[in-house]
Short mmCIF file of C-alpha atoms in Angstrom, two decimals:
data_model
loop_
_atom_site.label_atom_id
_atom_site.label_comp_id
_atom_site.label_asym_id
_atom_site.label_seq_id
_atom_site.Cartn_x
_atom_site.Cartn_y
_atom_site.Cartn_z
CA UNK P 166 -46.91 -7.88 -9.71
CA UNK P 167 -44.04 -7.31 -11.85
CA UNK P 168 -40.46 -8.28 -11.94
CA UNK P 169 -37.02 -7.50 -13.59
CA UNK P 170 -33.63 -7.78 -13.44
CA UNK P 171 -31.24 -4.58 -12.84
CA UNK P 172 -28.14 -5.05 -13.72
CA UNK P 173 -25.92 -1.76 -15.27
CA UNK P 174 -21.72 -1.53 -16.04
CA UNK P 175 -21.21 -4.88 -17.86
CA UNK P 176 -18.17 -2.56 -19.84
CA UNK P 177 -18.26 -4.62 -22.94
CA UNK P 178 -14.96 -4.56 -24.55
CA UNK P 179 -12.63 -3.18 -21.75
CA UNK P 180 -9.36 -4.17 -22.82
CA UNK P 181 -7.59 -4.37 -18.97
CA UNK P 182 -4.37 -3.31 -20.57
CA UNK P 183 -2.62 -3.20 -17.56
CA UNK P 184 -2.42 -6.95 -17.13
CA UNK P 185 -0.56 -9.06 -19.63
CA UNK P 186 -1.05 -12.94 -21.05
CA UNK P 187 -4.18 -14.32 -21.64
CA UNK P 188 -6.22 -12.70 -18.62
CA UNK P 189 -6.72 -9.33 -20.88
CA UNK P 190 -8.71 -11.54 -23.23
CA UNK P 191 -10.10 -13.72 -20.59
CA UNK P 192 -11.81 -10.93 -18.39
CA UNK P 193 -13.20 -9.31 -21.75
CA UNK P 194 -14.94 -12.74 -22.34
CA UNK P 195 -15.79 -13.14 -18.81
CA UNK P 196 -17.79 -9.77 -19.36
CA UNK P 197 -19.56 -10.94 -22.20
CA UNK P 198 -20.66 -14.17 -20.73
CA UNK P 199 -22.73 -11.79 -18.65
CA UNK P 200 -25.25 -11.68 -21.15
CA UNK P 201 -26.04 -15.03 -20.95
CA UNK P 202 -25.71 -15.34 -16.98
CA UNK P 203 -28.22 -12.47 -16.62
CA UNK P 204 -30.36 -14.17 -19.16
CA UNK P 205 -30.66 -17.52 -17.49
CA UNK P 206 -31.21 -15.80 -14.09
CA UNK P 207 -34.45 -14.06 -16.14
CA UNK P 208 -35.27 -17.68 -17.15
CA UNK P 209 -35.07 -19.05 -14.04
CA UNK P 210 -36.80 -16.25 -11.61
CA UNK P 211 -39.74 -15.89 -14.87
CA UNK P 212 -38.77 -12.04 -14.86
CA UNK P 213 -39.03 -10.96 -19.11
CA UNK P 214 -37.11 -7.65 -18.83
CA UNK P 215 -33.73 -6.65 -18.23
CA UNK P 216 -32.67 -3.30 -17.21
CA UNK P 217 -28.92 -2.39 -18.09
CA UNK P 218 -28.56 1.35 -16.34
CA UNK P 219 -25.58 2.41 -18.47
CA UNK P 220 -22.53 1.51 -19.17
CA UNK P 221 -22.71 -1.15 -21.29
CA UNK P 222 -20.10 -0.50 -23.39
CA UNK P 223 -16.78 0.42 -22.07
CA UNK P 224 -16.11 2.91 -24.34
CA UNK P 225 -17.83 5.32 -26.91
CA UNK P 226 -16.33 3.17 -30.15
CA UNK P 227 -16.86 -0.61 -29.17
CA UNK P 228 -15.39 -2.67 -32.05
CA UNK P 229 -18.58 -3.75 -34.55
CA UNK P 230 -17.61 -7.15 -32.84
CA UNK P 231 -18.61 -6.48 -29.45
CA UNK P 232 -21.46 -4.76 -30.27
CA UNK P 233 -22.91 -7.41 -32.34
CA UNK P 234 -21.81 -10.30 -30.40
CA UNK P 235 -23.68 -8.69 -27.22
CA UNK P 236 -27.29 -8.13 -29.43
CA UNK P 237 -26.51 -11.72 -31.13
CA UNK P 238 -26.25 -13.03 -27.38
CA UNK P 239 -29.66 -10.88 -26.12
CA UNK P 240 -31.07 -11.73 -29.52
CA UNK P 241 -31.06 -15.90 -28.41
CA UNK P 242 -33.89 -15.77 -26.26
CA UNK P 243 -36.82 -13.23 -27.58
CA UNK P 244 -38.92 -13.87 -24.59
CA UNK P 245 -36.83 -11.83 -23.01
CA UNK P 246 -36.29 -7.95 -23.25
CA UNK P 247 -33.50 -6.18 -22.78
CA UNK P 248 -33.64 -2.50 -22.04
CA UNK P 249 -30.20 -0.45 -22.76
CA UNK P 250 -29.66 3.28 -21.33
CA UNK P 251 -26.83 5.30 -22.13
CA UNK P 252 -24.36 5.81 -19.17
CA UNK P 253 -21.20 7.94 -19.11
CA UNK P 254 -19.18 5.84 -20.78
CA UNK P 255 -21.60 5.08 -23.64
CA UNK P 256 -23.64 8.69 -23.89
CA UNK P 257 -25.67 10.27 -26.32
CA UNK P 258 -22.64 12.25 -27.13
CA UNK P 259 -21.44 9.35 -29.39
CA UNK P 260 -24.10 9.91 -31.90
CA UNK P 261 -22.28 7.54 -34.42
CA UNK P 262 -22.60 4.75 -31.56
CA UNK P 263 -25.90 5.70 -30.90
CA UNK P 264 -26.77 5.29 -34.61
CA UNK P 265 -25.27 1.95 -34.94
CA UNK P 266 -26.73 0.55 -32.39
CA UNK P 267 -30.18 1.42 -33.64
CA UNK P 268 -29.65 -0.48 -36.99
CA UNK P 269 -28.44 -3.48 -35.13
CA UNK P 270 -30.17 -3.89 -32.53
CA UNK P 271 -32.78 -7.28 -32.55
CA UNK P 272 -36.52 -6.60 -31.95
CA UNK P 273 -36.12 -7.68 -28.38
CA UNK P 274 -33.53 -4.46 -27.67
CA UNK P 275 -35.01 -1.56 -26.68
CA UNK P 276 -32.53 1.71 -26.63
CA UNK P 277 -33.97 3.95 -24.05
CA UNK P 278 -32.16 7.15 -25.57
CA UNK P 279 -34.73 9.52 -25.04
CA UNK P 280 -36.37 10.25 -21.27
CA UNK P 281 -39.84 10.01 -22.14
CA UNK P 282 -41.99 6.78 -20.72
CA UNK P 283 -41.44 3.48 -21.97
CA UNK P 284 -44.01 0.92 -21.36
CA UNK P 285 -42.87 -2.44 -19.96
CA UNK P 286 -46.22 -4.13 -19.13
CA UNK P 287 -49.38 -3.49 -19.03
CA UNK P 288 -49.91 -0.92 -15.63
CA UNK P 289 -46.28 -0.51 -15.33
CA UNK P 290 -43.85 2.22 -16.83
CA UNK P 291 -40.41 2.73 -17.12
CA UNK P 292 -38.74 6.62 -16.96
CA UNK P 293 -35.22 6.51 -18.19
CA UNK P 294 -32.59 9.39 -17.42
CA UNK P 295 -30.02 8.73 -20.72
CA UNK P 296 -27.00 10.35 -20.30
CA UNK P 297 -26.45 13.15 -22.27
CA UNK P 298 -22.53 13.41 -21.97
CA UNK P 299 -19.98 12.29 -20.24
CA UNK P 300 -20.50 14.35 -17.03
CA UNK P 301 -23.96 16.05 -17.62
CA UNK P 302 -23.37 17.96 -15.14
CA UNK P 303 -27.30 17.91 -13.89
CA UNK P 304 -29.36 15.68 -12.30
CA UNK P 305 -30.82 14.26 -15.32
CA UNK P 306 -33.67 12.07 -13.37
CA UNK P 307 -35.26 15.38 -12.55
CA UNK P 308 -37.98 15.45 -15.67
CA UNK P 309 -39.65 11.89 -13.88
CA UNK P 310 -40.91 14.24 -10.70
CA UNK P 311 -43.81 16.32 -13.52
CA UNK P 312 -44.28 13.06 -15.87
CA UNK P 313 -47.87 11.98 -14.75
CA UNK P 314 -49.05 8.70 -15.10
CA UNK P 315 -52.58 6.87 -14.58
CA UNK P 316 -53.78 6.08 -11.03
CA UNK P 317 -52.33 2.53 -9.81
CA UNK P 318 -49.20 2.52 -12.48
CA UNK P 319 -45.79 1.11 -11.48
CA UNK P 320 -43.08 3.95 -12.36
CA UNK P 321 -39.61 2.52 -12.83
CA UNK P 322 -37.24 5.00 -12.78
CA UNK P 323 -33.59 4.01 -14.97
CA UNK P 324 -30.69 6.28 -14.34
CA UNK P 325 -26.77 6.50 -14.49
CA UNK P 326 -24.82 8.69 -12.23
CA UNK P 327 -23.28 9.91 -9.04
CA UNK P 328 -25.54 10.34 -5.87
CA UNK P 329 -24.55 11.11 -2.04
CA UNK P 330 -21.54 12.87 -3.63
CA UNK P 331 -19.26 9.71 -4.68
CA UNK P 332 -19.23 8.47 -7.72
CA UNK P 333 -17.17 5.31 -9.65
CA UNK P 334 -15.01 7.53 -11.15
CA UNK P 335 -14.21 9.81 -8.10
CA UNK P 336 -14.48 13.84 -7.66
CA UNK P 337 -18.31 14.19 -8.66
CA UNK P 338 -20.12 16.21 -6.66
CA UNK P 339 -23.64 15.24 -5.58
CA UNK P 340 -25.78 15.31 -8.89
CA UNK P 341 -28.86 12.31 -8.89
CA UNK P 342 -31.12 13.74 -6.07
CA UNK P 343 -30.98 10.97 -3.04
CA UNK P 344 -34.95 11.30 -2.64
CA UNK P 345 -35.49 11.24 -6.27
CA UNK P 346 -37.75 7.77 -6.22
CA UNK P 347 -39.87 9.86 -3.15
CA UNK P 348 -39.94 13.04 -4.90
CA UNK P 349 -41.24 11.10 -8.60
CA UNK P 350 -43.14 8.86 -7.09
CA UNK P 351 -41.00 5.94 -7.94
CA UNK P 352 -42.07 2.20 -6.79
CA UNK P 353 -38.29 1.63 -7.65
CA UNK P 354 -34.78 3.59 -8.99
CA UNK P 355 -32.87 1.31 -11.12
CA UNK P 356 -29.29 3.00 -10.84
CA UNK P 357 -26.17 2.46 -12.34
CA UNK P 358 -22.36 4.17 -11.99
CA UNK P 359 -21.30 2.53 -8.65
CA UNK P 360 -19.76 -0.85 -9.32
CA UNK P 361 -20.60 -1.86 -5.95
CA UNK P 362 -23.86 -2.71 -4.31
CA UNK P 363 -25.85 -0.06 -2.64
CA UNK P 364 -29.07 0.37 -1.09
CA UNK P 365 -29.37 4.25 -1.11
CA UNK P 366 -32.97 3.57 0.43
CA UNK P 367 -35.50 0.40 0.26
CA UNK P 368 -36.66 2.06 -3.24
CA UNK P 369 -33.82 3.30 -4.60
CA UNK P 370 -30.33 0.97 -5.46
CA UNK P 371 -27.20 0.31 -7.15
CA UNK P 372 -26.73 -3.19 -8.69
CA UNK P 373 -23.27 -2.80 -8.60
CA UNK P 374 -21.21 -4.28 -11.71
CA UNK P 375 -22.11 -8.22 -12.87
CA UNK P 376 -18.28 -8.50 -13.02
CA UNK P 377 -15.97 -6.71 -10.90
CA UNK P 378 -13.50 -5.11 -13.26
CA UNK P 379 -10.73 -3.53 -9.74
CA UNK P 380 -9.92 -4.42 -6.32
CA UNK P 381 -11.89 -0.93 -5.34
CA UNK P 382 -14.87 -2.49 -3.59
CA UNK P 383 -13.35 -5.91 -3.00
CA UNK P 384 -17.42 -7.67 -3.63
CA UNK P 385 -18.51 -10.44 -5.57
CA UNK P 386 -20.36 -9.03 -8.76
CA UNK P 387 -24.15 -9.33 -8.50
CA UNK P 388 -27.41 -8.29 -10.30
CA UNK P 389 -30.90 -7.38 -8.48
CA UNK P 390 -33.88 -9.58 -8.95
CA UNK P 391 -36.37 -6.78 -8.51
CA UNK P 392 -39.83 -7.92 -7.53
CA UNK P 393 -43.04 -5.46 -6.98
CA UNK P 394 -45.97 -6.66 -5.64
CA UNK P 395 -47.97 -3.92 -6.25
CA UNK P 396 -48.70 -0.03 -5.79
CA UNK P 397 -47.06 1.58 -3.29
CA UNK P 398 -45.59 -1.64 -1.76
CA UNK P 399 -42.13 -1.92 -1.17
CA UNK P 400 -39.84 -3.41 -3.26
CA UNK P 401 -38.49 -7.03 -2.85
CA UNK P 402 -34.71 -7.57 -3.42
CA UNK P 403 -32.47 -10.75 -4.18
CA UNK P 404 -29.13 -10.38 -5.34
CA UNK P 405 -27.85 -12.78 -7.97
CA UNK P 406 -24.28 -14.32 -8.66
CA UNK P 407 -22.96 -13.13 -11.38
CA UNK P 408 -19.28 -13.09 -11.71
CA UNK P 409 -16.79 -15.31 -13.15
CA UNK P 410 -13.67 -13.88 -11.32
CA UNK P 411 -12.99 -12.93 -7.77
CA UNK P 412 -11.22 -9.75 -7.00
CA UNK P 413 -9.70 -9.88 -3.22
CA UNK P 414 -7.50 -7.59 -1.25
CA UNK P 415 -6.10 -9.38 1.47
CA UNK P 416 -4.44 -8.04 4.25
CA UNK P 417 -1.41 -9.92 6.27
CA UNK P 418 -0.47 -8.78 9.14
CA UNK P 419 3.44 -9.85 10.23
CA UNK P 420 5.05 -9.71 13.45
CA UNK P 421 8.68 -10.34 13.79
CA UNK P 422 8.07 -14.12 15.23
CA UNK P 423 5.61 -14.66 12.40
CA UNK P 424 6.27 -17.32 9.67
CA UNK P 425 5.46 -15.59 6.70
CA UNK P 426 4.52 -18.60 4.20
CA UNK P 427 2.21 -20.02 6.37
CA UNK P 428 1.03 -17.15 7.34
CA UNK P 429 0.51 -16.08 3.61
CA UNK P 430 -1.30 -19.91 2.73
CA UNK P 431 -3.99 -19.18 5.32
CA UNK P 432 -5.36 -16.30 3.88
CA UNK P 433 -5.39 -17.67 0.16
CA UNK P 434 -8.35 -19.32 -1.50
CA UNK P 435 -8.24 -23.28 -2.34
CA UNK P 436 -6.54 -24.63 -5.24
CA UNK P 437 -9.76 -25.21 -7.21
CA UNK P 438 -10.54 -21.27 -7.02
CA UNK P 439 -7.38 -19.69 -8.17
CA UNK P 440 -7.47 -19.80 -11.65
CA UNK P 441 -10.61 -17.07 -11.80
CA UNK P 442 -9.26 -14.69 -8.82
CA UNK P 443 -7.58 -11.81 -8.64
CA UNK P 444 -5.62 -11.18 -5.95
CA UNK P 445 -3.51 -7.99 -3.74
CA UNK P 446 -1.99 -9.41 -0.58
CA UNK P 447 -1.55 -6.10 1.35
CA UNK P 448 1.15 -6.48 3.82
CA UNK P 449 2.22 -4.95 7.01
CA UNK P 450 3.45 -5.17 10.34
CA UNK P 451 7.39 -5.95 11.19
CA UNK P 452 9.36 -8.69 10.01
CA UNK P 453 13.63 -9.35 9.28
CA UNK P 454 15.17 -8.96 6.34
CA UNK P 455 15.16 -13.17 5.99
CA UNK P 456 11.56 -13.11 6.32
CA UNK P 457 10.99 -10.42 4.20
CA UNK P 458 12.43 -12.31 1.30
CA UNK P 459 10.63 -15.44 2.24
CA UNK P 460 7.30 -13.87 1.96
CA UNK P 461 8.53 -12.36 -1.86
CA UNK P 462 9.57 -16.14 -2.56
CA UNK P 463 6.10 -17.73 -1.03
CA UNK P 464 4.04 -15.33 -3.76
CA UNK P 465 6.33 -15.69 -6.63
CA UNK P 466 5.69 -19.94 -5.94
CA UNK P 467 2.07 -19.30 -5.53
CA UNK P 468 1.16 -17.05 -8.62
CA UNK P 469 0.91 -19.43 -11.44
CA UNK P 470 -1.84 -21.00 -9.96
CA UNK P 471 -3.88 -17.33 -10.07
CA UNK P 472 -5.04 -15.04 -12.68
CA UNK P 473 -3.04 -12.52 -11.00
CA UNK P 474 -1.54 -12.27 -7.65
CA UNK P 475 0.84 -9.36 -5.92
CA UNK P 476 2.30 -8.16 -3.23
CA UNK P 477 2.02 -5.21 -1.77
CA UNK P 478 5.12 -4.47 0.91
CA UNK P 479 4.55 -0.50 1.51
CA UNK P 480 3.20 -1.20 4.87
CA UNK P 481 5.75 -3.84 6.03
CA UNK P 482 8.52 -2.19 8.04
CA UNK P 483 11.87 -4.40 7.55
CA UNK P 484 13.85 -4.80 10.96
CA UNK P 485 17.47 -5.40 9.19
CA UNK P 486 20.06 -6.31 11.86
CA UNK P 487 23.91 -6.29 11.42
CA UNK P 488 23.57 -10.47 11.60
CA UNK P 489 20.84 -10.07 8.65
CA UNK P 490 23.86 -8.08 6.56
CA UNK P 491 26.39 -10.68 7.94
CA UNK P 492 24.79 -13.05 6.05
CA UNK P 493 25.13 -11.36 2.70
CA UNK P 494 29.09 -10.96 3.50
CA UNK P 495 31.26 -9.69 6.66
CA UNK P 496 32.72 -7.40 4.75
CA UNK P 497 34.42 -6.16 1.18
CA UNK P 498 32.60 -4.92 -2.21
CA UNK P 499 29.30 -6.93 -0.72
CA UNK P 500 28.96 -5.68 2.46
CA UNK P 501 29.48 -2.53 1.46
CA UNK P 502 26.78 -2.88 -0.85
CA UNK P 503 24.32 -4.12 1.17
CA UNK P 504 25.02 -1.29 4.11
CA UNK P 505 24.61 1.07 1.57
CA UNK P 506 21.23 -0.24 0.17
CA UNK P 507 20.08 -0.21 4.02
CA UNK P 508 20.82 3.47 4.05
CA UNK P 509 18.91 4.15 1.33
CA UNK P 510 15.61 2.35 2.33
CA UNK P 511 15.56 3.80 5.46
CA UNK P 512 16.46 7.61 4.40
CA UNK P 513 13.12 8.99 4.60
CA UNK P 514 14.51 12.32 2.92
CA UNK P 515 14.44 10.36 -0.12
CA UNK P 516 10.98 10.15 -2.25
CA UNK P 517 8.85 6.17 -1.32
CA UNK P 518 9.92 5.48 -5.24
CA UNK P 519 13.89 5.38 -4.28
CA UNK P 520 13.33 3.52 -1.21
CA UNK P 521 11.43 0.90 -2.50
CA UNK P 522 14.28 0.31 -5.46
CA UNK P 523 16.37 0.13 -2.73
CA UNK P 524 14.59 -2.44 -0.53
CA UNK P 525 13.93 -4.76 -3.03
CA UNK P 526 17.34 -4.16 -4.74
CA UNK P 527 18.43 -5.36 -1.28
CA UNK P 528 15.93 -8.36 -0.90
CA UNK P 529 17.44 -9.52 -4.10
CA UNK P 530 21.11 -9.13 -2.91
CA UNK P 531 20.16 -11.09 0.27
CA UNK P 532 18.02 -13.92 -1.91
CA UNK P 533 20.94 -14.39 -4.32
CA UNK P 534 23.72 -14.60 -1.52
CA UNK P 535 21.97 -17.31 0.40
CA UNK P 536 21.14 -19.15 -2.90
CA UNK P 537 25.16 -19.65 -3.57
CA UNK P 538 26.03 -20.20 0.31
CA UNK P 539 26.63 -23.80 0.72
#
C-alpha cells in the first residue's frame, strides 16, 4: 500500500492587487499557511510524501522571501517529503528560478524538473511531466506511455495542464491526453492547472487549489488523500479541508413585493464566518427604485464584517414609477434631474457602462433626497 497527498496551485506570493487593506496581505499568508495545513493532514493520515503538481509559485520571480519561507516551512518536519513540479506559472523557462530553488531547497525537497522516474518507495514510482514553458504547447505526459517499469510497481504519474479542452486560464485547447493514466499504465494521475476539483476518471484527478484564490468555481479548497492498495486496484480518495477563506457567489432573486434586507440576511453566512469569506451577491429579478436603494444600503451596513463583500445589480431590472421620482421632488432643477437620469438607464442605445453611471447616479439622488426629507 502506499499513500500521498496531491495537492498542486498553492500560488505562493500572489499579490491579489485588486483588493485593497489588509486582505492583499492576509490571503498571501493564508496561502502560505498551506504548507503547514497539508503537512499536518500528512501527519495525521501517516502519508510521508506530498505531491505539489505545479504551480507553486505564483509567478516566475517569487521574492527570496517566499521562496525560503515555503522550504523553511516544508523543511520543519523531515519525515515528510515534499515533491515540487514545475507548472505554467513556475516553468523550466525561468532557469534563474529553477536554479535558486536547487541551492535552497532542504534535503526533504525534491524538484522534479526533469521527466525521468523518481522513486518514492520501495515498489512504487513517480513519472513527472515538468512544464517546459508557459504553454508547452504538447502533451508533455506523453514520454510515461514507453517508460517501463518492473512487474508489480506503482506508477504515479505528476502533471500540470489543460485536459478535456478547458483549462484555468481559459482558451487551451485539449493538450494532457484524457486516457493518459490507461494508456501509461498509471495506478494514479496526480494533476494540477484546474483550481477546482475534478475526477476526470477513478485514476486520473484534479486536486483543485488548497486555497481558492476567485469566485470562478465557487468550492471550498481541498487536497486529495490518495491511498493505493495495491497493483492494479483502484485508487481510494478523501478530500481534505484546506482553506482558510470562503469564496461564495450568491444569487438573490427579487420580486417587486420582496423585502430586500431580509431577503439579503438569509442568504449570508453567520457572524462568526465573515471575517475569512469572500463574497458576490449576484442580484436579479424586479424591484422599485426604493428597494433598489435599500438593498445598496443593506450591503454597504453588512461589509465590514467580511473580507470583501459586493453587489452585483446587472441583472436587477429597476421598475421606477412617476411616485418613485415624486419622491426625489415634484418638480424644478431635481426633478428634472432625476427624469433625465431615468432616461439614461433605460436607453438601451447607450453602451451597459453609461447606464449603470446612470442608475446608480440615480440611486444616490434618491438615497440623499430621502435622507434630508423630514
Amino acid at each position: 500500500m502506499f499513500r500521498f497527498i496531491h495537492s498542486s496551485d498553492l500560488h505562493l506570493g500572489k499579490r491579489f492587487g485588486n483588493f485593497e487593506g489588509d486582505l492583499p496581505s492576509r490571503l498571501r499568508e493564508a496561502r502560505h499557511t498551506i504548507i503547514t495545513r497539508l503537512a499536518a493532514h500528512a501527519r495525521e493520515q501517516n502519508a510521508t510524501t506530498v505531491l505539489l503538481a505545479g504551480d507553486t509559485f505564483d509567478t516566475e520571480t517569487p521574492a527570496a522571501q517566499v521562496r525560503r519561507q515555503a522550504f523553511a516551512e516544508m523543511a520543519d518536519d523531515p519525515a515528510i517529503r515534499w515533491v515540487i513540479l514545475p507548472g505554467n506559472h513556475d516553468s523550466l523557462q525561468a532557469s534563474q528560478l529553477w536554479t535558486t530553488l536547487r541551492a535552497e531547497a532542504p534535503e526533504n525537497v525534491v524538484l522534479a524538473v526533469e521527466p525521468r522516474p523518481i522513486e518514492l518507495a520501495s515498489g512504487v514510482v513517480l513519472l513527472p511531466a515538468p512544464c517546459t514553458t508557459r504553454r508547452p504547447g504538447r502533451d508533455l505526459t506523453e514520454w510515461m506511455d514507453g517508460q517501463a517499469s518492473p512487474d508489480g510497481t506503482l506508477r504515479i504519474g505528476l502533471a500540470h495542464g489543460a485536459i478535456r479542452s478547458f483549462s484555468e486560464e481559459g482558451g487551451a485547447s485539449e493538450v494532457i491526453a484524457p486516457d493518459r493514466a490507461r494508456r501509461a499504465g498509471l495506478d494514479y494521475l496526480a494533476l494540477g492547472d484546474w483550481h477546482g476539483m475534478v475526477s476526470v476518471d477513478a485514476r486520473t484527478h484534479y486536486c483543485g487549489t488548497p486555497e481558492p484564490d476567485r469566485f470562478k468555481h465557487d468550492a471550498p479548497g481541498t487536497a486529495l488523500l490518495v491511498t493505493i492498495a495495491g497493483n492494479s486496484m483502484l485508487p481510494a480518495i478523501q478530500a481534505l479541508p484546506t482553506a482558510t477563506f470562503a469564496w461564495q457567489s450568491l444569487d438573490l432573486h427579487l420580486l417587486e413585493s420582496d423585502a430586500p434586507e431580509p431577503a439579503l440576511n438569509s442568504l449570508l453566512p453567520a457572524l462568526r464566518e465573515r471575517r475569512n469569506s469572500l463574497i458576490r451577491v449576484v442580484a436579479s429579478g424586479r424591484t422599485r427604485l426604493a428597494a433598489r436603494t435599500e438593498l445598496s444600503a443593506a450591503v454597504e451596513k453588512a461589509a465590514p464584517d467580511f473580507a470583501f463583500l459586493k453587489l452585483h445589480q446587472d441583472g436587477l431590472v429597476t421598475e421606477c414609477e412617476l411616485e418613485d421620482l415624486d419622491q426625489i421632488d415634484r418638480g424644478g432643477a431635481l426633478r428634472e434631474a432625476a427624469n433625465a437620469l431615468l432616461a439614461e438607464s433605460t436607453d438601451e442605445r447607450r453602451p451597459l457602462s453609461e447606464r449603470e453611471i446612470a442608475r446608480a447616479a440615480l440611486m444616490r439622488l434618491y438615497s440623499y433626497t430621502q435622507a434630508i426629507t423630514p
